[in-house]
Short mmCIF file of C-alpha atoms in Angstrom, two decimals:
data_model
loop_
_atom_site.label_atom_id
_atom_site.label_comp_id
_atom_site.label_asym_id
_atom_site.label_seq_id
_atom_site.Cartn_x
_atom_site.Cartn_y
_atom_site.Cartn_z
CA MET U 25 13.35 -10.50 20.80
CA ASP U 26 9.77 -10.39 22.27
CA LEU U 27 7.63 -13.01 23.98
CA THR U 28 4.15 -12.90 22.62
CA LEU U 29 1.26 -12.55 25.08
CA GLY U 30 -1.44 -11.99 22.37
CA ASP U 31 -2.97 -9.63 19.88
CA GLY U 32 0.29 -8.25 18.92
CA VAL U 33 1.40 -7.48 22.46
CA GLY U 34 4.59 -8.78 23.79
CA VAL U 35 7.25 -8.35 26.41
CA PRO U 36 10.93 -7.92 25.41
CA MET U 37 12.68 -11.10 26.68
CA ARG U 38 15.39 -8.89 28.16
CA TRP U 39 12.81 -7.56 30.67
CA LEU U 40 11.55 -10.97 31.78
CA ASN U 41 14.07 -11.08 34.50
CA ARG U 42 11.98 -8.45 36.08
CA HIS U 43 9.55 -11.45 36.64
CA ALA U 44 5.90 -12.01 35.86
CA LEU U 45 2.59 -12.68 37.53
CA ILE U 46 -0.31 -14.51 35.91
CA THR U 47 -3.65 -14.27 37.77
CA GLY U 48 -7.27 -15.07 37.24
CA ALA U 49 -10.12 -17.33 38.32
CA THR U 50 -10.15 -21.05 37.58
CA GLY U 51 -11.03 -21.76 33.97
CA THR U 52 -10.32 -18.16 32.57
CA GLY U 53 -7.07 -19.15 30.80
CA LYS U 54 -4.18 -18.93 33.22
CA THR U 55 -2.85 -22.37 32.20
CA VAL U 56 -2.90 -21.46 28.48
CA THR U 57 -0.88 -18.33 29.27
CA LEU U 58 1.57 -20.34 31.47
CA ARG U 59 2.05 -22.95 28.88
CA SER U 60 2.58 -20.24 26.22
CA ILE U 61 5.15 -18.39 28.20
CA ALA U 62 6.98 -21.43 29.26
CA GLY U 63 7.09 -22.91 25.69
CA GLN U 64 8.33 -19.66 24.08
CA LEU U 65 11.14 -19.37 26.69
CA ALA U 66 12.12 -22.95 26.08
CA ARG U 67 12.17 -22.43 22.29
CA ALA U 68 14.32 -19.37 22.73
CA GLY U 69 16.98 -21.55 24.50
CA SER U 70 16.23 -20.86 28.14
CA THR U 71 16.32 -23.64 30.78
CA VAL U 72 12.73 -23.60 31.94
CA LEU U 73 11.53 -25.45 35.07
CA VAL U 74 7.71 -25.51 35.64
CA MET U 75 6.48 -26.67 39.05
CA ASP U 76 3.27 -28.24 37.78
CA ALA U 77 0.78 -28.37 40.64
CA LYS U 78 -2.19 -29.78 38.47
CA GLY U 79 -0.52 -32.08 35.99
CA ASP U 80 -1.46 -29.72 33.00
CA ILE U 81 2.01 -29.22 31.43
CA SER U 82 3.94 -31.57 29.14
CA GLY U 83 7.62 -31.64 28.91
CA ARG U 84 10.91 -33.27 30.10
CA LYS U 85 9.92 -34.76 33.50
CA VAL U 86 11.99 -33.85 36.53
CA ALA U 87 11.45 -35.99 39.69
CA PRO U 88 10.25 -33.91 42.60
CA VAL U 89 12.63 -35.30 45.13
CA PHE U 90 14.38 -33.31 47.85
CA ASP U 91 17.21 -34.42 50.07
CA LEU U 92 16.30 -33.27 53.71
CA PHE U 93 19.81 -32.31 54.58
CA THR U 94 20.05 -30.10 51.48
CA LEU U 95 16.58 -28.78 52.10
CA GLY U 96 17.77 -27.41 55.46
CA PRO U 97 16.09 -27.25 58.90
CA ASP U 98 14.05 -24.11 58.31
CA LEU U 99 12.38 -25.48 55.17
CA ILE U 100 11.64 -28.90 56.58
CA CYS U 101 10.16 -27.08 59.67
CA ARG U 102 7.96 -25.29 57.14
CA ALA U 103 6.90 -28.51 55.43
CA LEU U 104 6.14 -30.20 58.75
CA GLU U 105 4.25 -27.07 59.98
CA LEU U 106 6.05 -27.21 63.41
CA SER U 107 5.78 -24.92 66.33
CA GLU U 108 8.67 -22.73 67.46
CA ALA U 109 9.82 -25.18 70.15
CA GLN U 110 9.48 -28.18 67.71
CA SER U 111 11.47 -26.11 65.08
CA GLY U 112 14.12 -25.59 67.70
CA ALA U 113 14.44 -29.41 68.18
CA VAL U 114 14.86 -29.88 64.40
CA PHE U 115 17.75 -27.49 64.35
CA VAL U 116 19.34 -29.50 67.08
CA LEU U 117 18.84 -32.75 65.10
CA TYR U 118 20.43 -31.18 62.12
CA ALA U 119 23.40 -30.13 64.06
CA MET U 120 23.62 -33.64 65.54
CA ALA U 121 23.44 -35.30 62.20
CA GLU U 122 26.20 -33.01 60.74
CA LYS U 123 28.44 -33.51 63.62
CA GLU U 124 28.03 -37.25 64.18
CA GLY U 125 27.67 -38.14 60.52
CA GLN U 126 24.16 -39.38 60.92
CA ARG U 127 22.18 -39.95 57.63
CA LEU U 128 19.43 -37.41 57.16
CA ALA U 129 17.97 -37.54 53.75
CA SER U 130 14.40 -38.95 54.14
CA LEU U 131 11.53 -38.40 56.56
CA ALA U 132 12.23 -41.94 57.79
CA ASP U 133 15.86 -40.86 58.65
CA LEU U 134 14.34 -37.79 60.53
CA ARG U 135 12.16 -40.12 62.49
CA ALA U 136 15.11 -42.49 63.21
CA LEU U 137 17.10 -39.48 64.39
CA CYS U 138 14.32 -38.43 66.77
CA THR U 139 14.43 -41.95 68.32
CA LEU U 140 18.24 -41.82 68.61
CA ALA U 141 18.23 -38.36 70.27
CA ALA U 142 15.50 -39.43 72.76
CA GLY U 143 17.64 -42.33 73.83
CA ARG U 144 20.61 -40.05 74.45
CA LEU U 145 18.81 -37.01 75.72
CA ASP U 146 21.26 -35.86 78.28
CA TRP U 147 24.28 -36.05 75.89
CA VAL U 148 22.25 -34.42 73.05
CA SER U 149 21.13 -31.58 75.32
CA ALA U 150 24.61 -30.97 76.60
CA THR U 151 26.37 -31.21 73.21
CA HIS U 152 23.88 -29.75 70.76
CA GLY U 153 21.05 -28.03 72.59
CA LEU U 154 18.26 -28.64 75.06
CA VAL U 155 15.47 -30.88 73.79
CA GLY U 156 12.70 -32.89 75.36
CA LYS U 157 11.14 -36.16 74.75
CA ALA U 158 7.72 -34.72 74.19
CA THR U 159 8.98 -32.30 71.64
CA LEU U 160 10.92 -34.99 69.86
CA ALA U 161 7.81 -37.13 69.81
CA ALA U 162 5.80 -34.26 68.17
CA VAL U 163 8.33 -33.87 65.48
CA GLN U 164 8.31 -37.63 64.78
CA ARG U 165 4.53 -37.62 64.62
CA ALA U 166 4.65 -34.70 62.11
CA ALA U 167 7.34 -36.51 60.04
CA LEU U 168 5.17 -39.64 59.98
CA ARG U 169 2.13 -37.67 58.72
CA LEU U 170 4.03 -36.08 55.84
CA GLN U 171 5.76 -39.43 55.08
CA HIS U 172 2.28 -40.97 54.65
CA ASP U 173 1.08 -37.97 52.41
CA ALA U 174 4.19 -37.18 50.30
CA GLY U 175 7.15 -39.39 51.60
CA ALA U 176 8.40 -40.20 48.10
CA ALA U 177 9.31 -36.46 47.63
CA PHE U 178 11.99 -36.56 50.43
CA GLY U 179 15.15 -38.58 49.98
CA ARG U 180 18.02 -39.26 47.69
CA PRO U 181 19.08 -38.52 45.00
CA GLY U 182 17.63 -35.04 45.52
CA LEU U 183 16.92 -32.36 42.93
CA ASP U 184 20.17 -31.32 41.05
CA LEU U 185 19.40 -28.25 38.99
CA GLY U 186 22.82 -28.66 37.21
CA GLN U 187 21.45 -31.70 35.50
CA LEU U 188 18.67 -29.67 33.76
CA GLY U 189 19.39 -28.57 30.21
CA PRO U 190 17.82 -25.91 27.95
CA GLY U 191 14.17 -26.53 27.05
CA LEU U 192 11.17 -27.25 29.01
CA ASN U 193 11.63 -29.21 32.33
CA VAL U 194 8.40 -30.09 34.19
CA MET U 195 8.33 -31.19 37.85
CA PRO U 196 5.00 -33.02 38.51
CA CYS U 197 3.88 -31.65 41.90
CA GLN U 198 0.34 -32.86 42.20
CA THR U 199 1.18 -35.02 45.30
CA LEU U 200 3.12 -32.05 46.93
CA ALA U 201 0.50 -29.49 46.27
CA ARG U 202 -2.01 -31.56 48.24
CA ASN U 203 0.11 -30.46 51.18
CA PRO U 204 0.57 -26.68 50.81
CA ALA U 205 3.43 -26.43 53.46
CA ALA U 206 5.40 -29.15 51.68
CA TYR U 207 4.85 -27.55 48.28
CA GLY U 208 5.82 -24.20 49.66
CA ALA U 209 9.08 -25.64 51.16
CA ALA U 210 9.92 -27.30 47.81
CA ALA U 211 9.32 -24.09 45.82
CA ALA U 212 11.41 -22.06 48.38
CA HIS U 213 14.23 -24.59 48.00
CA VAL U 214 14.15 -24.41 44.23
CA LEU U 215 14.43 -20.67 44.22
CA THR U 216 17.14 -20.43 46.94
CA ASN U 217 19.15 -23.30 45.37
CA LEU U 218 18.99 -21.65 42.01
CA TYR U 219 20.01 -18.29 43.39
CA ASN U 220 22.97 -19.86 45.25
CA ARG U 221 24.28 -21.65 42.17
CA ALA U 222 23.69 -19.22 39.25
CA PRO U 223 26.46 -16.85 38.43
CA GLU U 224 26.00 -13.11 37.97
CA VAL U 225 25.36 -12.16 34.31
CA GLY U 226 23.63 -8.70 34.65
CA ASP U 227 21.09 -7.83 31.92
CA ILE U 228 21.12 -10.15 28.91
CA ALA U 229 19.04 -10.63 25.82
CA ARG U 230 16.93 -13.41 27.22
CA PRO U 231 16.79 -15.22 30.55
CA LYS U 232 19.27 -18.16 30.98
CA TRP U 233 16.81 -19.66 33.47
CA ALA U 234 13.02 -19.39 34.11
CA VAL U 235 11.12 -20.98 36.92
CA VAL U 236 7.35 -21.17 36.67
CA ILE U 237 5.43 -21.77 39.91
CA ASP U 238 1.81 -22.73 39.43
CA GLU U 239 -0.69 -22.41 42.23
CA ALA U 240 1.71 -19.87 43.91
CA HIS U 241 -0.78 -19.13 46.78
CA LEU U 242 0.25 -22.51 48.20
CA VAL U 243 3.77 -21.21 48.59
CA PHE U 244 2.91 -18.14 50.66
CA SER U 245 -0.13 -19.49 52.60
CA ASP U 246 0.82 -19.44 56.40
CA CYS U 247 4.50 -18.99 55.37
CA PRO U 248 6.69 -18.25 58.27
CA PRO U 249 7.94 -14.60 58.17
CA PRO U 250 11.68 -15.63 58.00
CA VAL U 251 10.97 -17.80 54.81
CA VAL U 252 9.05 -14.97 53.24
CA ARG U 253 11.74 -12.54 53.87
CA ARG U 254 14.38 -14.88 52.33
CA LEU U 255 12.03 -15.37 49.28
CA GLU U 256 11.68 -11.57 48.94
CA SER U 257 15.48 -11.23 48.91
CA VAL U 258 15.94 -13.97 46.36
CA VAL U 259 13.33 -12.53 43.98
CA ARG U 260 14.93 -9.10 44.21
CA LEU U 261 18.47 -10.35 43.64
CA ILE U 262 18.17 -13.33 41.31
CA ARG U 263 17.37 -11.22 38.22
CA SER U 264 20.99 -10.12 37.93
CA LYS U 265 21.75 -13.74 37.52
CA GLY U 266 19.57 -13.91 34.37
CA VAL U 267 16.70 -15.78 35.99
CA ALA U 268 12.99 -15.14 35.26
CA LEU U 269 10.39 -16.03 37.80
CA ILE U 270 6.75 -16.46 36.80
CA PHE U 271 4.18 -16.97 39.43
CA ALA U 272 0.64 -18.21 38.68
CA THR U 273 -2.30 -17.91 41.06
CA GLN U 274 -5.86 -16.64 41.33
CA SER U 275 -5.40 -13.26 42.81
CA PRO U 276 -2.43 -10.67 43.14
CA ALA U 277 -3.42 -10.61 46.85
CA ASP U 278 -2.03 -14.17 47.15
CA ILE U 279 1.48 -12.76 46.79
CA PRO U 280 3.26 -10.93 49.66
CA PRO U 281 3.57 -7.24 48.84
CA GLY U 282 7.42 -7.38 48.99
CA ILE U 283 7.42 -9.98 46.22
CA SER U 284 4.41 -8.68 44.30
CA GLY U 285 6.07 -5.27 43.88
CA GLN U 286 8.94 -6.85 41.98
CA LEU U 287 6.78 -8.68 39.38
CA ALA U 288 6.88 -6.16 36.38
CA THR U 289 4.93 -8.16 33.77
CA ARG U 290 1.26 -8.74 34.65
CA VAL U 291 -1.27 -10.90 32.97
CA GLN U 292 -4.74 -10.64 34.53
CA HIS U 293 -7.39 -12.87 33.44
CA GLY U 294 -11.01 -12.71 34.55
CA LEU U 295 -12.13 -12.68 38.22
CA ARG U 296 -15.74 -12.99 39.36
CA ALA U 297 -17.06 -11.26 42.48
CA VAL U 298 -20.10 -12.77 44.24
CA THR U 299 -18.93 -12.43 47.80
CA PRO U 300 -17.27 -9.46 49.72
CA GLY U 301 -14.03 -11.39 49.83
CA GLN U 302 -14.20 -11.99 46.12
CA LEU U 303 -14.84 -8.31 45.58
CA ARG U 304 -11.76 -7.52 47.60
CA ASP U 305 -9.69 -9.69 45.35
CA VAL U 306 -11.01 -7.96 42.23
CA ARG U 307 -10.24 -4.58 43.68
CA ALA U 308 -6.70 -5.71 44.70
CA ALA U 309 -6.17 -6.94 41.15
CA ALA U 310 -7.35 -3.63 39.61
CA GLU U 311 -5.07 -1.69 42.01
CA SER U 312 -2.04 -3.81 40.90
CA LEU U 313 -2.50 -3.11 37.13
CA PRO U 314 -1.56 0.34 35.91
CA GLY U 315 -4.76 1.76 34.52
CA GLY U 316 -6.79 -1.35 35.44
CA THR U 317 -10.39 -1.12 36.73
CA ILE U 318 -12.75 -3.50 38.48
CA GLU U 319 -15.16 -3.22 35.64
CA ALA U 320 -12.58 -4.20 33.03
CA ILE U 321 -11.45 -7.21 34.99
CA GLN U 322 -14.96 -8.46 35.65
CA GLY U 323 -15.81 -8.08 31.95
CA LEU U 324 -12.98 -10.41 30.71
CA GLY U 325 -14.16 -13.45 29.02
CA ILE U 326 -12.41 -16.83 28.84
CA GLY U 327 -8.99 -16.39 27.19
CA ASP U 328 -9.15 -12.52 27.48
CA ALA U 329 -6.68 -10.76 29.60
CA LEU U 330 -5.42 -7.41 30.76
CA VAL U 331 -1.65 -7.17 30.45
CA SER U 332 0.90 -4.67 31.74
CA VAL U 333 4.38 -5.01 30.28
CA PRO U 334 7.65 -3.31 30.98
CA GLY U 335 8.40 -0.44 28.54
CA ALA U 336 11.53 1.74 28.27
CA GLY U 337 13.83 1.23 31.28
CA GLY U 338 11.76 -1.78 32.45
CA VAL U 339 8.90 0.51 33.88
CA PRO U 340 5.54 -1.26 33.77
CA GLY U 341 3.24 0.35 31.20
CA LEU U 342 -0.49 0.92 31.14
CA CYS U 343 -2.50 -2.23 30.85
CA GLN U 344 -4.07 -3.43 27.60
CA ARG U 345 -6.89 -5.83 26.87
CA ILE U 346 -5.80 -8.85 24.68
CA ARG U 347 -6.82 -12.29 23.57
CA SER U 348 -4.14 -14.70 24.94
CA ALA U 349 -1.82 -16.33 22.46
CA ARG U 350 -2.01 -20.02 22.17
CA VAL U 351 1.71 -20.55 21.57
CA PHE U 352 2.50 -23.97 23.06
CA PRO U 353 5.80 -26.07 23.28
#
């Protein structure tokens, strides 16, 4: 069974767990391709979750709510954009919440925990780890800022991937996407959570799961190295669990090399180069496509794409120019 990309070109569904990358400038057809791939996978019986950063995708809605305790201290530090010292304080607060049975589901809970810790500073430092009032106050201010911008995204009940069924599930992330750090933390949690819960299945005829992450550059922008390393590991290992990952962004340069190298299916829509930075992006895109050239990418019209799909053994083949398929759910 093949997934159609356009003009008779498709990728065998059994290779989609080698993951995919959709790139191109705004308005060149990325969303059409994303909707087509997600819709075909859903109709084939896969459970598809789309993190929709722009509100372009229709489907069964999934509330973008994340329980802070389940999210974990490293990802909430990512969402809050904390310094190393402030992150250390958050790890202490999580240890305190776990040992003392304190509620920690929402950003309001985190702020209350800061106040509690500040009032019992000697005990907290002796029992869980050294923290200072100034550091706790900085964490509290960061939590207040995020609560103002996207507070509804953190609390209970949090996302339960086990409740999602086959078909197209859409997580509206427009509010989260206005805060790249929070959106990045949410995406990292979805991938890590799915990796932890999905059983090993090896190579199968089609993916059991597919996760589509739109505006993927937001996930990796200023992402702390430990989180990047974790995501590199998840992307590499999750394919044996029958999970396909599809990243959509403007340029292949938006994706860290350790992850980009694991995305076997490439769909490159048009890029324009007016500035030196844009020319670097076009050059990076050409270098990421087997047989791709700068001229070919710059010559793509709206809806056109260069695609490279895995052939025998899952090895990426030379790119071909196509007109994108409009195969929607």
